[in-house]
Coordinates of C-alpha atoms in Angstrom, one line a residue:
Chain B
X1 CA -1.8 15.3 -1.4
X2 CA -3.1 17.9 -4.2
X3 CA -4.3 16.2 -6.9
X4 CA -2.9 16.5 -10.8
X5 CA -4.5 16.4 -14.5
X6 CA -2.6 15.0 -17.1
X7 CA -3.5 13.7 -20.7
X8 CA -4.8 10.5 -21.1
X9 CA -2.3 10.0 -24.5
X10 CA 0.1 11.4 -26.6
X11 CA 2.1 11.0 -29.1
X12 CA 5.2 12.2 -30.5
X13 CA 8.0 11.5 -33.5
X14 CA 11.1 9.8 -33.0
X15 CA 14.1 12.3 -32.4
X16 CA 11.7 15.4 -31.7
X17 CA 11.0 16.9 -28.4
X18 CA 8.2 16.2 -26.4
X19 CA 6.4 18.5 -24.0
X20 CA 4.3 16.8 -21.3
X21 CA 2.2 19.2 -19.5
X22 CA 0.9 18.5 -15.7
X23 CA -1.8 20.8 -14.1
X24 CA -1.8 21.1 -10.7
X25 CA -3.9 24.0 -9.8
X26 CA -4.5 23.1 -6.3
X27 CA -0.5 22.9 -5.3
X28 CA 0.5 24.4 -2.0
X29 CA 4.0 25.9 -1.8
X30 CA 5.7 23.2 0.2
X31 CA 4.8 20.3 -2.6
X32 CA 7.1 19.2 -4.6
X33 CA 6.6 18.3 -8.2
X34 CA 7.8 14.8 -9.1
X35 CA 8.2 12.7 -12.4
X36 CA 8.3 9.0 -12.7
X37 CA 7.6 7.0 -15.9
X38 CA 6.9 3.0 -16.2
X39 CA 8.1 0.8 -19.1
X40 CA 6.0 -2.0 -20.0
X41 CA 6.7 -4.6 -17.4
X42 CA 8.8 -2.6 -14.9
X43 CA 8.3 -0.6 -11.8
X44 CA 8.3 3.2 -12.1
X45 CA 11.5 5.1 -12.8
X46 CA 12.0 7.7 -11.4
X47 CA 12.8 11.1 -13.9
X48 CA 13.1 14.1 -12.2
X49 CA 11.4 16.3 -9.6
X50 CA 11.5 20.1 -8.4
X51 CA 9.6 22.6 -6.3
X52 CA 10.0 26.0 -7.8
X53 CA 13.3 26.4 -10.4
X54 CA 13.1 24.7 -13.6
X55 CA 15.5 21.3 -13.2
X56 CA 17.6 19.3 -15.5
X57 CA 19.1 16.3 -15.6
X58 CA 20.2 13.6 -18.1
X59 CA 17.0 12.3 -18.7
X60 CA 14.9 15.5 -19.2
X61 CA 14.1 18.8 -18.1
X62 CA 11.1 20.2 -15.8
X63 CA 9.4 23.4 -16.7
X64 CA 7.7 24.8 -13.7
X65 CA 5.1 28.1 -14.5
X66 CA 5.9 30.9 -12.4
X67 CA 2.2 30.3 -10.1
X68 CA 3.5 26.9 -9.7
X69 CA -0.2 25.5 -10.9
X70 CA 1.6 23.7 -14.0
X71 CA 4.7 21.9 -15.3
X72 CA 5.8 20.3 -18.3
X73 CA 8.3 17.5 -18.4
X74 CA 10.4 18.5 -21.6
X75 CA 12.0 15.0 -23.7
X76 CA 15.0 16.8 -26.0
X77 CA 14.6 13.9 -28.1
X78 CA 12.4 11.4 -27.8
X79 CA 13.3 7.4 -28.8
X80 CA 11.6 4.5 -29.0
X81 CA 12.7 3.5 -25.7
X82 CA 11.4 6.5 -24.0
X83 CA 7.5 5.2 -24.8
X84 CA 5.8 4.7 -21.1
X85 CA 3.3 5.9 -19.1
X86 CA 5.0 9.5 -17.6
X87 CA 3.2 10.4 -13.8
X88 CA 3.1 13.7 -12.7
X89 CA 2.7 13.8 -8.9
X90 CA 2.9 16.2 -6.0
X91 CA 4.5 15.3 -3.1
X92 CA 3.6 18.1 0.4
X93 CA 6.1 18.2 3.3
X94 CA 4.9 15.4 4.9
X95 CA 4.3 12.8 2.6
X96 CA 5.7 9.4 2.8
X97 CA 4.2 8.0 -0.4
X98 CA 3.8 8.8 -3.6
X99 CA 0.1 8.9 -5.0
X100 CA 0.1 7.4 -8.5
X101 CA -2.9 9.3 -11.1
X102 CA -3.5 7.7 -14.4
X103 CA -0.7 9.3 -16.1
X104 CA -0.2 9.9 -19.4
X105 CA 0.8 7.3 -22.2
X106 CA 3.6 8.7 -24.3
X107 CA 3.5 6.9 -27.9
X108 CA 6.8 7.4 -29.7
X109 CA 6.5 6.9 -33.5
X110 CA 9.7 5.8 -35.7
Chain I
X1 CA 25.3 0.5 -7.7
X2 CA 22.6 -3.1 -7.3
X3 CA 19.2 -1.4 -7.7
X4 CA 16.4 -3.0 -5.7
X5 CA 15.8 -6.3 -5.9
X6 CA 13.0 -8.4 -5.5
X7 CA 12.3 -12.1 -5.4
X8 CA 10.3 -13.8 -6.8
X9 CA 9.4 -12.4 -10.0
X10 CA 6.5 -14.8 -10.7
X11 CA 4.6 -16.6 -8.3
X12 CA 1.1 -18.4 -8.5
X13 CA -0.4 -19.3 -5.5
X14 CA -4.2 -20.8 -4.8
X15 CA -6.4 -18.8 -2.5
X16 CA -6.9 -18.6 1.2
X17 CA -2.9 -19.3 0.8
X18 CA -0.2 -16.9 2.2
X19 CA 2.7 -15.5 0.2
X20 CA 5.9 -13.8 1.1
X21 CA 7.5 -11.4 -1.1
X22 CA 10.6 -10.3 -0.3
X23 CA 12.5 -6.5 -1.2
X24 CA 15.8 -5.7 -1.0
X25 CA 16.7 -1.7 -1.1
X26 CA 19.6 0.1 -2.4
X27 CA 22.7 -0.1 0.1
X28 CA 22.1 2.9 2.3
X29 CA 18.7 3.6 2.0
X30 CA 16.3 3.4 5.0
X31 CA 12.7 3.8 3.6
X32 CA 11.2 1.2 1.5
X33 CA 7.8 1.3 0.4
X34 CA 5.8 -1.4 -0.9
X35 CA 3.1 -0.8 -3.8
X36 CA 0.2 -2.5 -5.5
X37 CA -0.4 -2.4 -9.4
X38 CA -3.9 -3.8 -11.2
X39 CA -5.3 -2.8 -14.0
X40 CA -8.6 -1.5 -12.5
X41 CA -7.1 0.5 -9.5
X42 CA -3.5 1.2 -11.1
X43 CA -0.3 2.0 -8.6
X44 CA -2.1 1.8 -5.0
X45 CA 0.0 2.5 -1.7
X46 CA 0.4 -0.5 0.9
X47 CA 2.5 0.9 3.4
X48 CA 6.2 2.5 4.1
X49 CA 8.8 1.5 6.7
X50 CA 11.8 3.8 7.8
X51 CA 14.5 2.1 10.1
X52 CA 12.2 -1.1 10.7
X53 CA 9.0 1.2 11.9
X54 CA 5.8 0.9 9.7
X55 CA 5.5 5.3 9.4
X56 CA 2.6 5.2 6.8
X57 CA 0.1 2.4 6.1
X58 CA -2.6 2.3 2.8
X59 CA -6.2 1.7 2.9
X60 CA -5.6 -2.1 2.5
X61 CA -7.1 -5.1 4.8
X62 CA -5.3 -6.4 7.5
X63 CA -4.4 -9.4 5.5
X64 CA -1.7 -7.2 4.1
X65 CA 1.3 -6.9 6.4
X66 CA 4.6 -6.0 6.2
X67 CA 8.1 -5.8 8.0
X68 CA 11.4 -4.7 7.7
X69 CA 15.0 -6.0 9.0
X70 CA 17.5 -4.3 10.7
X71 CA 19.5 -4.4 7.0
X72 CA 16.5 -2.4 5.8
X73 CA 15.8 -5.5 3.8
X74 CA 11.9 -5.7 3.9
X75 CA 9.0 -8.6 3.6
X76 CA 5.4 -8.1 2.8
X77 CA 3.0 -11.2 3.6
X78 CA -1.0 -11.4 2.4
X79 CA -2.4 -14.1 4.0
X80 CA -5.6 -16.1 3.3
X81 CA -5.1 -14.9 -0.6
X82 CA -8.2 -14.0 -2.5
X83 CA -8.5 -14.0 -6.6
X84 CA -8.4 -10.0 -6.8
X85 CA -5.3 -10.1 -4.9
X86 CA -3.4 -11.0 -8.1
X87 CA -1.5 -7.8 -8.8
X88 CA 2.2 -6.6 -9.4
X89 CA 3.7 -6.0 -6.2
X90 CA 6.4 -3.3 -6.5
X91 CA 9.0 -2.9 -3.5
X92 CA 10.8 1.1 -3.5
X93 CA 13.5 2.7 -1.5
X94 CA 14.2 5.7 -0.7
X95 CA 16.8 8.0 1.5
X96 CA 13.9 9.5 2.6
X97 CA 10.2 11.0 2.4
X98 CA 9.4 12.3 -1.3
X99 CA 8.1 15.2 0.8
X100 CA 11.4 16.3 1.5
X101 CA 12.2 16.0 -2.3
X102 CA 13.6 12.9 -2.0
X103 CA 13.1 10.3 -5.6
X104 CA 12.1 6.9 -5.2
X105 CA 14.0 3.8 -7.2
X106 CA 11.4 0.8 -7.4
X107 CA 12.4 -2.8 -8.4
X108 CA 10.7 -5.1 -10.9
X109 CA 7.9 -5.7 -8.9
X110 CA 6.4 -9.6 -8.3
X111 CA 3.9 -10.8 -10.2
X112 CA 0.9 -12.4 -8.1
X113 CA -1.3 -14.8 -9.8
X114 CA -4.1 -15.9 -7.7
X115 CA -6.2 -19.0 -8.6

């Protein structure tokens, strides 16, 4: 699978949104673009994913660039309880797993 | 709906010991996937199963094995345990491939102590 770049960190205030940006310049057109996140001391959870149209959902929104070499997972409003490690990762056609990067650490400040 | 389940949470074993860990998937789903988690190597791939065939193994000794059940219900065993083995074992199902834009729901995960 393509590989992704994310931040190491970031940090955001409580009740503000939060852009987290993914670069995946090496995408090919079947991958698609998934989100997980993990709290501390749980599996991943699964946020959203797309593969060319921007997506929403209850949890957050995915902002795909028009190339499709970059996304951004959008928070509307970031809590406390949304403070995790976000991965961005591209799944092709034929994958049957997911392939885990370093993702980013989201810090939410009260 | 029960998410997935898996049992135990904890465990400590001694090495050159086997363990069993066991994963129960969300009613309906065929795929279940089976993870490792250390702090060194982060979220590594063990292998998948689909309809009690492994499809898709990791790059993980042969210690490492898995199975599943005809109720999709799946067991992964490491036999003859060695200290680096300790890791968070995390169990996901799925309707189908993520390649086919499908999401993954992963349980807890089991925490391995090796000693």
């Amino acid at each position: 699978d393509a590989k992704t770049t994310q931040p190491n960190s970031m940090e955001s205030n409580e009740e503000e949104p939060v852009h987290l940006p993914c670069n995946h310049s090496t995408i090919s057109g079947t991958d698609y673009i998934h989100w997980y996140r993990q709290l501390p001391s749980q599996g991943p959870e699964y946020v959203i994913h797309g593969l060319t149209s921007n997506v929403n959902n209850r949890m957050a929104s995915l902002a795909i660039a028009e190339d499709r070499k970059s996304s951004t997972l959008i928070l509307h409003r970031a809590t406390l309880r949304d403070a995790a490690v976000y991965y961005c990762i591209l799944a092709s056609g034929s994958a049957r797993q997911l392939t885990f990067g370093s993702g980013t650490q989201l810090t939410v400040l009260p | 709906k029960a998410g997935v389940t898996q049992t135990p949470r904890y465990l400590i074993k001694t090495r050159g010991q086997q363990v069993t860990l066991s994963c129960s998937p969300i009613s309906g789903h065929r795929s279940v996937s089976w993870y490792q988690q250390t702090p060194g190597q982060g979220l590594q791939f063990l292998f998948e199963y689909f309809s009690e065939t492994q499809r898709n193994k990791g790059n993980f000794p042969g210690r490492f094995s898995g199975r599943q059940f005809s109720n999709s219900r799946s067991e992964m065993n490491v036999s003859t345990l060695e200290l680096g083995d300790s890791a968070l074992y995390l169990c996901a199902s799925s309707l189908e491939k993520p390649g086919l834009g499908y999401g993954y729901t992963f349980g807890s995960g089991t925490r391995l102590t090796v000693v």
